[in-house]
Amino acid sequence: MRVRDSVVVVTGASSGIGRATALACASAGAAVVLAARRADALAEVARECEAAGGQALAVPTDVTDADAVQALARRAVERFGRIDAWVNCAAVTAFAPFLEIPLEEFRRIIDVDVMGYVHGARAALPYLRDQGKGVLINVSSVVAVVPQPYTHAYSMAKAAVRVLSASLRQELRLDGAKGVKVCTVMPPTIDTPFFDHTANYTGRKAKAMPPVYSAERVARTIVDLIRVPRREVMVGPMARNLLMQSKFAPGLAERMMGSQVDKMHLYRTKPAPATSGNLFEPAPGTGSVSGGWHGRRQTALRRVASTAALLTGGMVAARRWGR
Amino acid sequence: MSARLRAARYLVDFDSGVNAARAVGRYLRGKDHRGMSVGPSSRLLADLTSSLPTRVRRGTFSAMGVQQGIPLDRARRISADDIADWVTAQYPGGPYPVVMIGSASGAAVHLAAALRAPYLPQTTLAAVRELGTHPDDPRAAMEALAPTAQLVAQRNPEVAVHHMHDPAQDRPMLEGMAYLRLKRRLLGRTWERFLEERLAPGGTIVLVECTRTWRTRQVGERAYFQFGCLGGVSEEEYHDSGPRIADYLARERSPWRRWEPPETDARRPEAEWGFDPALRPDLERLAERCGYQLRRLVVEEPQDLSDFVADLHRWWYRRRGLPTERLLPQSYVQWDPLWAQRLGAVPFWLRFNMQPSFEDLQRYLHHADPYDEIYVNLFSQGLWSPGVVPVHHWRELAASAARVRGQVIGVDEDAYPLDAGSTMRYQPAFAALPPRHPLPAPLDVAEIDRFLQSTTASYRLTWSGPASA
Amino acid sequence: MGPLTRWDTHEFTAAAGTRVHAALLGPRDAPTVVCVHGLGCSHRYFLPLARALRRDARVVAPDLPGFGRTRGPSRALDVRGQSRALADWLRATARGGAVLVANSTGCQTAVDLAVHSPELLGPLVLVGPTVDRRARTLPQQVGRLLADTPWERPTLGPVLLRDWAACGARRYAATFAYLLSDPIERKLPHVPVPTVVVRGARDPVVPREWAEEVTRRLSAGRLEEVPGVGHTVNWSAPERLARIVRPLLAGEPA
């Protein structure tokens, strides 16, 4: 479907992937409905969206409140008449050894990352079904395929979300709602403020684990999915690699991911106090897309490097061939 | 197109509403209602079928139930709008001077044919397969089907869903399926369009309203459960059982000796024949807006229309110079307006082959001017339900009332009421009665008024006059 | 692109269960003219008319659900569905009573308003009202549309192609079927407002006798013929159409 003139609802729109998605949709000519907990941050995003050329409506929403999410859908339809795409994006996490994390924080993560998506899907699908057409996009993660240590709740939730999408796809197909599509997006590590806001009980500061991709890249994928819906999309070659690894050498992939996270996701030099992060209270400030992990620069560098490698390889091969 | 075919698939071929639409539609295309408009029509096939052993014949009735019902997973595809579309697709282009709409009734079918009016049945039957509960356990049946009834009601806001469960006369069918009758409460865009486009300007809408109600239980929004139905057993007997029911259940080798239906909470329009007045306001609005006349034909029992329509036919035939001395009582959905008119026979519709219908025919024959010939045709439902009148009683009634000849036709008397071939036999039986006549010119609505003014007989119905605009 | 090749602004309204798009041109304080497009078309082919009226009127051209830039339901709307959507949009934007200019099958949509929302009708201009009662079959209509092509400007082609692509073949066909069986002649007498029937003198889709019948059936109708043009007068002779619309703006009797 055309993104221009469509109505897109994005949860978790105050920062990171959600914010980038909202901006990308707005600049493609969509009307966007922005949902997150922080009203001031949302107002800022709404301004940016309008500057990018789309209409925007900010609806401060806590996705764990089912009624609030229903109200969000209602507001979207009252203001813009319909819902063409619903992007579930709001998520929180915690870094902690399993026995260290307070149980209520574990529950909270499941609540936001699973029930938040469930609430979103339950609010959106009646409208999409009535219209006979529409897309529900659930942002999952590669950790749904290859889980990580220290972020059990998050990995569980992301795996749950992937399965939720698949079940909904099946059910809608059986129900004859052919025009309603459900897609899962599985991004790898993304340069967002996520890691600064996170709850942490490891005693070590968290960082974005390389390779880091930019949130805009995920946003582009999501916009493409609204245009041409697909079942599941991995973002970036790294994610696809992980998927293949987990298929052909699952044990190895699991071990490698474990030690990599221990070494590279958490600083080995910077200690950090225990915190519940943004689990219960939103992070202060007006939010941003990037978390300062140089996702764009890193992507660019990787591209330059791989192009250079390819070129060199090509030249070497050409010379050999030429002889 | 595919939606229409899908609707045809989940509609039940022996339903009164479906047969009304099919019979009138085929009549307006100049065709008869042979084999209920779906099956073959052949005396040979019929006799072959009826000569099978009793258990096999009983089995064919049950098998038909299973085959007519749709699997439960397809219940969510049931669409009242597709059904409405299917109904309108039965009728050729138009425009028509009259359209009839409302409760199904064989007498109304004959009236519609006489008026050359399409007939839009308010109630149609969609059936789902149900092999899970025993026919004599209404409570379990209600609970098992409630989610499906709710689902259909919720998906189709323009209809109410009446889950009808009758282990007396529908028993063989109930062994394989559950009856969900969809009663239209809102006119809906499809029928509204039909009336706007295909009823001639200044035309008449005849609303057939049967006010019969039944004790029911609500199982969801616009979803109701009805235990029993109009037939040979009274409403009280369905709910309180008694020795006759105990006998019947013993004969059917049921583990039960009485029925224990769920508590009811209100009387609502009878599932098959009753009229839900919720539909009327939409029609009144439409009639006013488009300048149509709305005439109401109100009866208490579906059968009440029969003597009126029979006498009206007699009067109409006489005015058109046709003979009027031949009576053709037809039961349930084995109605055929084309053959009735071709044979110059006055149709008398019997709701079923049960005692109340028998008494109605008896009463009619007692009051009416005598007929020379009377040919009774009887529907077979596949078992000796309580209240079924044996063939010889019908024959004796016909023979004693007719001045020249009274017979039962198109029925295998040994097989009845498990006469599995009966639907294939009625049309050849009608066709075998010479002489034939050209179809009379159509009746118009004003003639109904004139007939009612001229007659001295009183009928148990209200025919509302033209609205004073 | 010069200032005269595009609309001033675009407006989106939550109405009729969707997000209705409308294109606007003309001064804010001028009287409103609402344009109702025909089958498979959109606001786009009203641009020449809007330009011709740009000093006198604020021309608003909405896209009916499923056409142009307004998304529609998955099942095509029938004539009543379209006119209800139009009514809902007129109410939501408080434009009831504005001058309505409808072309081709848009006339069926506009006239259908008389059935359920006559209070929303303003002075009405029916440009090439369809469908001729004596030719309500698909082959006849297709034949007439083909016969009309020599009388249309070639520039209309790309505009229509774009709009047809937006609505899609299935919706086009389904809507066409509804339009063919719509008995517009029965609704015309109920139109309570002064109405001008405009016919391109070369228009094979709307023969003269049908245009005369339409006019006759209206309670306050008059027929205007625009010489030398075909069915889509708003595209091929916008100035002359504007001359017919202008007096209605001042509330002069049609």
CSV table of N, CA and C in Angstrom, one decimal, chain C residues 26-155:
chain,number,residue,atom,x,y,z
C,26,GLY,N,-8.5,28.7,-4.3
C,26,GLY,CA,-9.3,29.9,-4.3
C,26,GLY,C,-9.3,30.6,-3.0
C,27,PRO,N,-9.8,31.9,-3.0
C,27,PRO,CA,-9.7,32.7,-1.7
C,27,PRO,C,-10.5,32.1,-0.6
C,28,ARG,N,-10.0,32.2,0.6
C,28,ARG,CA,-10.6,31.6,1.8
C,28,ARG,C,-12.1,32.1,2.0
C,29,ASP,N,-12.2,33.4,1.8
C,29,ASP,CA,-13.5,34.0,2.2
C,29,ASP,C,-14.5,34.0,1.0
C,30,ALA,N,-14.1,33.4,-0.1
C,30,ALA,CA,-15.1,33.3,-1.2
C,30,ALA,C,-16.1,32.2,-1.0
C,31,PRO,N,-17.3,32.3,-1.7
C,31,PRO,CA,-18.2,31.2,-1.5
C,31,PRO,C,-17.7,29.9,-2.0
C,32,THR,N,-18.2,28.8,-1.4
C,32,THR,CA,-17.6,27.5,-1.7
C,32,THR,C,-18.3,26.8,-2.9
C,33,VAL,N,-17.5,26.1,-3.7
C,33,VAL,CA,-18.1,25.2,-4.7
C,33,VAL,C,-17.5,23.8,-4.5
C,34,VAL,N,-18.3,22.8,-4.3
C,34,VAL,CA,-17.9,21.5,-4.0
C,34,VAL,C,-18.0,20.7,-5.3
C,35,CYS,N,-16.9,20.0,-5.7
C,35,CYS,CA,-17.0,19.3,-7.0
C,35,CYS,C,-17.0,17.8,-6.7
C,36,VAL,N,-17.9,17.1,-7.3
C,36,VAL,CA,-18.1,15.6,-7.1
C,36,VAL,C,-17.7,14.9,-8.4
C,37,HIS,N,-16.6,14.1,-8.3
C,37,HIS,CA,-16.1,13.4,-9.5
C,37,HIS,C,-16.9,12.2,-9.9
C,38,GLY,N,-16.6,11.8,-11.1
C,38,GLY,CA,-17.3,10.6,-11.6
C,38,GLY,C,-16.5,9.3,-11.4
C,39,LEU,N,-17.0,8.2,-12.0
C,39,LEU,CA,-16.4,6.9,-11.8
C,39,LEU,C,-14.9,6.9,-12.2
C,40,GLY,N,-14.1,6.4,-11.2
C,40,GLY,CA,-12.7,6.2,-11.5
C,40,GLY,C,-11.9,7.5,-11.5
C,41,CYS,N,-12.5,8.6,-11.4
C,41,CYS,CA,-11.8,9.9,-11.5
C,41,CYS,C,-11.5,10.4,-10.0
C,42,SER,N,-11.0,11.6,-10.0
C,42,SER,CA,-10.7,12.2,-8.6
C,42,SER,C,-10.8,13.7,-8.7
C,43,HIS,N,-10.2,14.4,-7.7
C,43,HIS,CA,-10.2,15.8,-7.7
C,43,HIS,C,-9.5,16.4,-8.9
C,44,ARG,N,-8.5,15.6,-9.5
C,44,ARG,CA,-7.5,16.1,-10.4
C,44,ARG,C,-8.2,16.8,-11.6
C,45,TYR,N,-9.3,16.1,-12.2
C,45,TYR,CA,-9.8,16.7,-13.4
C,45,TYR,C,-10.7,17.9,-13.2
C,46,PHE,N,-10.8,18.4,-11.9
C,46,PHE,CA,-11.5,19.6,-11.7
C,46,PHE,C,-10.6,20.8,-11.7
C,47,LEU,N,-9.3,20.6,-11.8
C,47,LEU,CA,-8.3,21.7,-11.7
C,47,LEU,C,-8.6,22.8,-12.7
C,48,PRO,N,-8.9,22.5,-13.9
C,48,PRO,CA,-9.1,23.6,-14.9
C,48,PRO,C,-10.3,24.5,-14.4
C,49,LEU,N,-11.4,23.8,-14.0
C,49,LEU,CA,-12.6,24.5,-13.5
C,49,LEU,C,-12.2,25.4,-12.3
C,50,ALA,N,-11.4,24.8,-11.4
C,50,ALA,CA,-11.0,25.5,-10.2
C,50,ALA,C,-10.2,26.8,-10.6
C,51,ARG,N,-9.4,26.6,-11.6
C,51,ARG,CA,-8.6,27.8,-12.0
C,51,ARG,C,-9.5,28.8,-12.6
C,52,ALA,N,-10.5,28.4,-13.4
C,52,ALA,CA,-11.4,29.3,-14.0
C,52,ALA,C,-12.2,30.1,-13.0
C,53,LEU,N,-12.4,29.5,-11.9
C,53,LEU,CA,-13.2,30.1,-10.8
C,53,LEU,C,-12.4,30.7,-9.7
C,54,ARG,N,-11.1,30.8,-9.9
C,54,ARG,CA,-10.2,31.1,-8.7
C,54,ARG,C,-10.4,32.4,-8.1
C,55,ARG,N,-11.0,33.4,-8.8
C,55,ARG,CA,-11.2,34.7,-8.2
C,55,ARG,C,-12.6,34.7,-7.5
C,56,ASP,N,-13.5,33.9,-7.9
C,56,ASP,CA,-14.9,34.0,-7.4
C,56,ASP,C,-15.2,33.0,-6.4
C,57,ALA,N,-14.5,31.9,-6.3
C,57,ALA,CA,-15.0,30.8,-5.5
C,57,ALA,C,-13.8,30.1,-4.9
C,58,ARG,N,-14.1,29.5,-3.7
C,58,ARG,CA,-13.2,28.5,-3.2
C,58,ARG,C,-13.6,27.1,-3.6
C,59,VAL,N,-12.9,26.6,-4.5
C,59,VAL,CA,-13.3,25.3,-5.1
C,59,VAL,C,-12.7,24.2,-4.2
C,60,VAL,N,-13.6,23.3,-3.8
C,60,VAL,CA,-13.2,22.1,-3.0
C,60,VAL,C,-13.5,20.9,-3.7
C,61,ALA,N,-12.5,20.1,-4.0
C,61,ALA,CA,-12.8,18.8,-4.7
C,61,ALA,C,-12.4,17.6,-3.9
C,62,PRO,N,-13.4,17.0,-3.2
C,62,PRO,CA,-13.1,15.8,-2.4
C,62,PRO,C,-12.9,14.6,-3.3
C,63,ASP,N,-12.2,13.6,-2.8
C,63,ASP,CA,-12.1,12.3,-3.4
C,63,ASP,C,-13.0,11.3,-2.7
C,64,LEU,N,-14.0,10.7,-3.4
C,64,LEU,CA,-14.8,9.8,-2.7
C,64,LEU,C,-14.0,8.5,-2.3
C,65,PRO,N,-14.5,7.8,-1.2
C,65,PRO,CA,-13.7,6.7,-0.7
C,65,PRO,C,-13.4,5.7,-1.8
C,66,GLY,N,-12.1,5.3,-1.9
C,66,GLY,CA,-11.6,4.4,-2.9
C,66,GLY,C,-11.1,5.0,-4.2
C,67,PHE,N,-11.2,6.3,-4.3
C,67,PHE,CA,-10.8,7.0,-5.5
C,67,PHE,C,-9.8,8.1,-5.1
C,68,GLY,N,-9.0,8.4,-6.1
C,68,GLY,CA,-8.0,9.5,-5.9
C,68,GLY,C,-7.1,9.2,-4.7
C,69,ARG,N,-7.1,10.2,-3.8
C,69,ARG,CA,-6.2,10.0,-2.6
C,69,ARG,C,-7.0,9.6,-1.4
C,70,THR,N,-8.2,9.2,-1.5
C,70,THR,CA,-9.0,8.7,-0.3
C,70,THR,C,-9.0,7.2,-0.4
C,71,ARG,N,-8.5,6.6,0.7
C,71,ARG,CA,-8.6,5.1,0.8
C,71,ARG,C,-10.1,4.7,1.0
C,72,GLY,N,-10.5,3.6,0.4
C,72,GLY,CA,-11.8,3.1,0.5
C,72,GLY,C,-11.9,1.8,1.2
C,73,PRO,N,-13.1,1.3,1.5
C,73,PRO,CA,-13.3,0.0,2.1
C,73,PRO,C,-12.9,-1.0,1.1
C,74,SER,N,-12.7,-2.3,1.5
C,74,SER,CA,-12.3,-3.3,0.6
C,74,SER,C,-13.4,-3.6,-0.4
C,75,ARG,N,-14.7,-3.5,0.0
C,75,ARG,CA,-15.7,-3.7,-0.9
C,75,ARG,C,-16.2,-2.4,-1.5
C,76,ALA,N,-16.4,-2.4,-2.8
C,76,ALA,CA,-16.8,-1.1,-3.4
C,76,ALA,C,-18.1,-0.6,-2.9
C,77,LEU,N,-18.2,0.7,-2.8
C,77,LEU,CA,-19.5,1.3,-2.3
C,77,LEU,C,-20.5,1.4,-3.5
C,78,ASP,N,-21.7,1.2,-3.1
C,78,ASP,CA,-22.8,1.5,-4.2
C,78,ASP,C,-23.1,2.9,-4.1
C,79,VAL,N,-24.1,3.3,-4.9
C,79,VAL,CA,-24.4,4.8,-5.1
C,79,VAL,C,-24.8,5.4,-3.7
C,80,ARG,N,-25.6,4.6,-3.0
C,80,ARG,CA,-26.0,5.1,-1.7
C,80,ARG,C,-24.8,5.2,-0.7
C,81,GLY,N,-23.9,4.3,-0.8
C,81,GLY,CA,-22.7,4.3,0.0
C,81,GLY,C,-21.9,5.5,-0.3
C,82,GLN,N,-21.7,5.8,-1.6
C,82,GLN,CA,-20.9,7.0,-2.0
C,82,GLN,C,-21.6,8.3,-1.5
C,83,SER,N,-22.9,8.3,-1.7
C,83,SER,CA,-23.6,9.6,-1.4
C,83,SER,C,-23.7,9.8,0.2
C,84,ARG,N,-23.7,8.7,0.9
C,84,ARG,CA,-23.6,8.8,2.4
C,84,ARG,C,-22.3,9.3,2.8
C,85,ALA,N,-21.2,8.8,2.1
C,85,ALA,CA,-19.9,9.2,2.4
C,85,ALA,C,-19.8,10.7,2.1
C,86,LEU,N,-20.3,11.1,1.0
C,86,LEU,CA,-20.3,12.5,0.6
C,86,LEU,C,-21.0,13.4,1.7
C,87,ALA,N,-22.2,12.9,2.1
C,87,ALA,CA,-23.0,13.6,3.1
C,87,ALA,C,-22.2,13.7,4.4
C,88,ASP,N,-21.6,12.6,4.8
C,88,ASP,CA,-20.8,12.6,6.0
C,88,ASP,C,-19.7,13.7,5.9
C,89,TRP,N,-19.0,13.7,4.8
C,89,TRP,CA,-17.9,14.7,4.6
C,89,TRP,C,-18.5,16.1,4.6
C,90,LEU,N,-19.6,16.3,3.9
C,90,LEU,CA,-20.2,17.7,3.9
C,90,LEU,C,-20.5,18.1,5.3
C,91,ARG,N,-21.0,17.2,6.1
C,91,ARG,CA,-21.3,17.5,7.5
C,91,ARG,C,-20.1,17.8,8.3
C,92,ALA,N,-19.1,16.9,8.2
C,92,ALA,CA,-17.9,17.0,9.0
C,92,ALA,C,-17.1,18.3,8.6
C,93,THR,N,-17.2,18.8,7.4
C,93,THR,CA,-16.5,20.0,7.0
C,93,THR,C,-17.4,21.2,7.0
C,94,ALA,N,-18.7,21.0,7.4
C,94,ALA,CA,-19.7,22.1,7.5
C,94,ALA,C,-19.8,22.8,6.1
C,95,ARG,N,-19.9,22.0,5.0
C,95,ARG,CA,-20.0,22.6,3.7
C,95,ARG,C,-21.4,22.3,3.1
C,96,GLY,N,-22.3,21.9,3.9
C,96,GLY,CA,-23.7,21.6,3.4
C,96,GLY,C,-24.2,22.9,2.9
C,97,GLY,N,-25.0,22.8,1.8
C,97,GLY,CA,-25.6,24.0,1.2
C,97,GLY,C,-24.7,24.7,0.2
C,98,ALA,N,-23.4,24.3,0.0
C,98,ALA,CA,-22.5,24.9,-0.9
C,98,ALA,C,-23.0,24.5,-2.3
C,99,VAL,N,-22.6,25.3,-3.3
C,99,VAL,CA,-22.9,24.9,-4.7
C,99,VAL,C,-22.2,23.6,-5.0
C,100,LEU,N,-22.9,22.7,-5.6
C,100,LEU,CA,-22.3,21.4,-6.0
C,100,LEU,C,-22.2,21.2,-7.5
C,101,VAL,N,-21.0,21.0,-7.9
C,101,VAL,CA,-20.8,20.7,-9.3
C,101,VAL,C,-20.4,19.2,-9.5
C,102,ALA,N,-21.2,18.5,-10.2
C,102,ALA,CA,-20.9,17.0,-10.3
C,102,ALA,C,-20.8,16.7,-11.8
C,103,ASN,N,-19.9,15.8,-12.1
C,103,ASN,CA,-19.7,15.3,-13.4
C,103,ASN,C,-20.0,13.9,-13.6
C,104,SER,N,-20.7,13.5,-14.7
C,104,SER,CA,-20.9,12.2,-15.1
C,104,SER,C,-21.6,11.4,-13.9
C,105,THR,N,-21.0,10.3,-13.5
C,105,THR,CA,-21.6,9.4,-12.5
C,105,THR,C,-21.6,10.2,-11.1
C,106,GLY,N,-20.8,11.2,-11.0
C,106,GLY,CA,-20.8,12.0,-9.8
C,106,GLY,C,-22.2,12.6,-9.6
C,107,CYS,N,-22.9,12.8,-10.7
C,107,CYS,CA,-24.3,13.4,-10.7
C,107,CYS,C,-25.2,12.4,-9.9
C,108,GLN,N,-25.0,11.1,-10.2
C,108,GLN,CA,-25.8,10.1,-9.5
C,108,GLN,C,-25.6,10.2,-8.0
C,109,THR,N,-24.3,10.4,-7.6
C,109,THR,CA,-24.0,10.5,-6.2
C,109,THR,C,-24.6,11.7,-5.6
C,110,ALA,N,-24.5,12.9,-6.3
C,110,ALA,CA,-25.0,14.1,-5.8
C,110,ALA,C,-26.6,14.0,-5.7
C,111,VAL,N,-27.2,13.5,-6.7
C,111,VAL,CA,-28.7,13.4,-6.7
C,111,VAL,C,-29.2,12.5,-5.6
C,112,ASP,N,-28.4,11.5,-5.4
C,112,ASP,CA,-28.8,10.5,-4.3
C,112,ASP,C,-28.8,11.2,-2.9
C,113,LEU,N,-28.1,12.3,-2.8
C,113,LEU,CA,-28.2,13.1,-1.5
C,113,LEU,C,-29.6,13.4,-1.2
C,114,ALA,N,-30.4,13.7,-2.3
C,114,ALA,CA,-31.8,14.1,-2.1
C,114,ALA,C,-32.6,13.1,-1.4
C,115,VAL,N,-32.1,11.8,-1.5
C,115,VAL,CA,-32.9,10.7,-0.9
C,115,VAL,C,-32.8,10.8,0.7
C,116,HIS,N,-31.5,11.0,1.1
C,116,HIS,CA,-31.4,10.9,2.6
C,116,HIS,C,-30.9,12.2,3.3
C,117,SER,N,-30.3,13.1,2.5
C,117,SER,CA,-29.8,14.3,3.2
C,117,SER,C,-30.1,15.5,2.3
C,118,PRO,N,-31.4,15.8,2.0
C,118,PRO,CA,-31.7,16.9,1.1
C,118,PRO,C,-31.2,18.2,1.6
C,119,GLU,N,-31.1,18.3,3.0
C,119,GLU,CA,-30.7,19.6,3.6
C,119,GLU,C,-29.3,20.0,3.2
C,120,LEU,N,-28.5,19.0,2.8
C,120,LEU,CA,-27.1,19.3,2.5
C,120,LEU,C,-26.9,19.9,1.0
C,121,LEU,N,-28.0,19.8,0.2
C,121,LEU,CA,-27.9,20.2,-1.1
C,121,LEU,C,-27.9,21.7,-1.3
C,122,GLY,N,-26.9,22.2,-2.0
C,122,GLY,CA,-27.0,23.6,-2.4
C,122,GLY,C,-27.4,23.6,-3.9
C,123,PRO,N,-27.3,24.8,-4.5
C,123,PRO,CA,-27.5,24.9,-6.0
C,123,PRO,C,-26.7,23.8,-6.7
C,124,LEU,N,-27.3,23.1,-7.6
C,124,LEU,CA,-26.7,21.9,-8.2
C,124,LEU,C,-26.4,22.1,-9.7
C,125,VAL,N,-25.2,21.7,-10.1
C,125,VAL,CA,-24.8,21.7,-11.5
C,125,VAL,C,-24.5,20.3,-11.9
C,126,LEU,N,-25.3,19.7,-12.7
C,126,LEU,CA,-25.1,18.3,-13.2
C,126,LEU,C,-24.5,18.4,-14.6
C,127,VAL,N,-23.2,18.1,-14.6
C,127,VAL,CA,-22.5,18.1,-15.9
C,127,VAL,C,-22.4,16.7,-16.5
C,128,GLY,N,-23.2,16.5,-17.5
C,128,GLY,CA,-23.2,15.2,-18.2
C,128,GLY,C,-23.8,14.1,-17.2
C,129,PRO,N,-25.0,14.3,-16.7
C,129,PRO,CA,-25.5,13.3,-15.8
C,129,PRO,C,-25.8,11.9,-16.4
C,130,THR,N,-25.3,10.9,-15.8
C,130,THR,CA,-25.5,9.5,-16.3
C,130,THR,C,-26.6,8.8,-15.4
C,131,VAL,N,-27.0,7.6,-15.7
C,131,VAL,CA,-26.7,6.8,-16.9
C,131,VAL,C,-28.0,6.8,-17.7
C,132,ASP,N,-27.9,7.1,-19.0
C,132,ASP,CA,-29.1,7.2,-19.8
C,132,ASP,C,-30.0,5.9,-19.6
C,133,ARG,N,-31.2,6.2,-19.3
C,133,ARG,CA,-32.2,5.2,-19.0
C,133,ARG,C,-32.3,4.1,-20.1
C,134,ARG,N,-32.1,4.6,-21.3
C,134,ARG,CA,-32.3,3.7,-22.5
C,134,ARG,C,-31.1,2.9,-22.8
C,135,ALA,N,-30.0,3.1,-22.1
C,135,ALA,CA,-28.8,2.4,-22.4
C,135,ALA,C,-28.1,1.9,-21.2
C,136,ARG,N,-28.8,1.2,-20.3
C,136,ARG,CA,-28.2,0.7,-19.1
C,136,ARG,C,-27.6,-0.7,-19.2
C,137,THR,N,-26.7,-0.8,-20.2
C,137,THR,CA,-25.9,-2.1,-20.2
C,137,THR,C,-24.5,-1.7,-20.4
C,138,LEU,N,-23.6,-2.6,-20.0
C,138,LEU,CA,-22.2,-2.4,-20.1
C,138,LEU,C,-21.7,-2.1,-21.5
C,139,PRO,N,-22.1,-3.0,-22.5
C,139,PRO,CA,-21.6,-2.7,-23.8
C,139,PRO,C,-22.0,-1.4,-24.4
C,140,GLN,N,-23.2,-1.0,-24.1
C,140,GLN,CA,-23.7,0.3,-24.6
C,140,GLN,C,-22.9,1.4,-24.0
C,141,GLN,N,-22.7,1.4,-22.7
C,141,GLN,CA,-21.9,2.4,-22.0
C,141,GLN,C,-20.5,2.5,-22.5
C,142,VAL,N,-19.9,1.3,-22.6
C,142,VAL,CA,-18.5,1.3,-23.0
C,142,VAL,C,-18.4,1.8,-24.4
C,143,GLY,N,-19.3,1.4,-25.3
C,143,GLY,CA,-19.3,2.0,-26.6
C,143,GLY,C,-19.4,3.5,-26.7
C,144,ARG,N,-20.3,4.0,-25.8
C,144,ARG,CA,-20.5,5.5,-25.8
C,144,ARG,C,-19.2,6.2,-25.3
C,145,LEU,N,-18.6,5.6,-24.2
C,145,LEU,CA,-17.4,6.2,-23.7
C,145,LEU,C,-16.3,6.2,-24.8
C,146,LEU,N,-16.2,5.1,-25.5
C,146,LEU,CA,-15.2,5.1,-26.6
C,146,LEU,C,-15.5,6.1,-27.7
C,147,ALA,N,-16.8,6.3,-28.0
C,147,ALA,CA,-17.2,7.3,-29.0
C,147,ALA,C,-16.9,8.7,-28.5
C,148,ASP,N,-16.8,8.8,-27.2
C,148,ASP,CA,-16.6,10.2,-26.6
C,148,ASP,C,-15.1,10.6,-26.7
C,149,THR,N,-14.2,9.6,-26.8
C,149,THR,CA,-12.8,10.0,-26.7
C,149,THR,C,-12.3,11.0,-27.7
C,150,PRO,N,-12.8,11.0,-29.0
C,150,PRO,CA,-12.4,12.0,-29.9
C,150,PRO,C,-12.7,13.4,-29.5
C,151,TRP,N,-13.7,13.6,-28.6
C,151,TRP,CA,-14.2,14.9,-28.2
C,151,TRP,C,-13.5,15.4,-26.9
C,152,GLU,N,-12.7,14.6,-26.4
C,152,GLU,CA,-12.0,15.0,-25.1
C,152,GLU,C,-10.6,15.4,-25.5
C,153,ARG,N,-10.0,16.3,-24.7
C,153,ARG,CA,-8.6,16.8,-24.9
C,153,ARG,C,-7.7,15.6,-24.6
C,154,PRO,N,-6.6,15.5,-25.3
C,154,PRO,CA,-5.7,14.4,-25.1
C,154,PRO,C,-5.0,14.5,-23.7
C,155,THR,N,-5.0,15.8,-23.1
C,155,THR,CA,-4.3,15.9,-21.8
C,155,THR,C,-5.1,15.3,-20.7
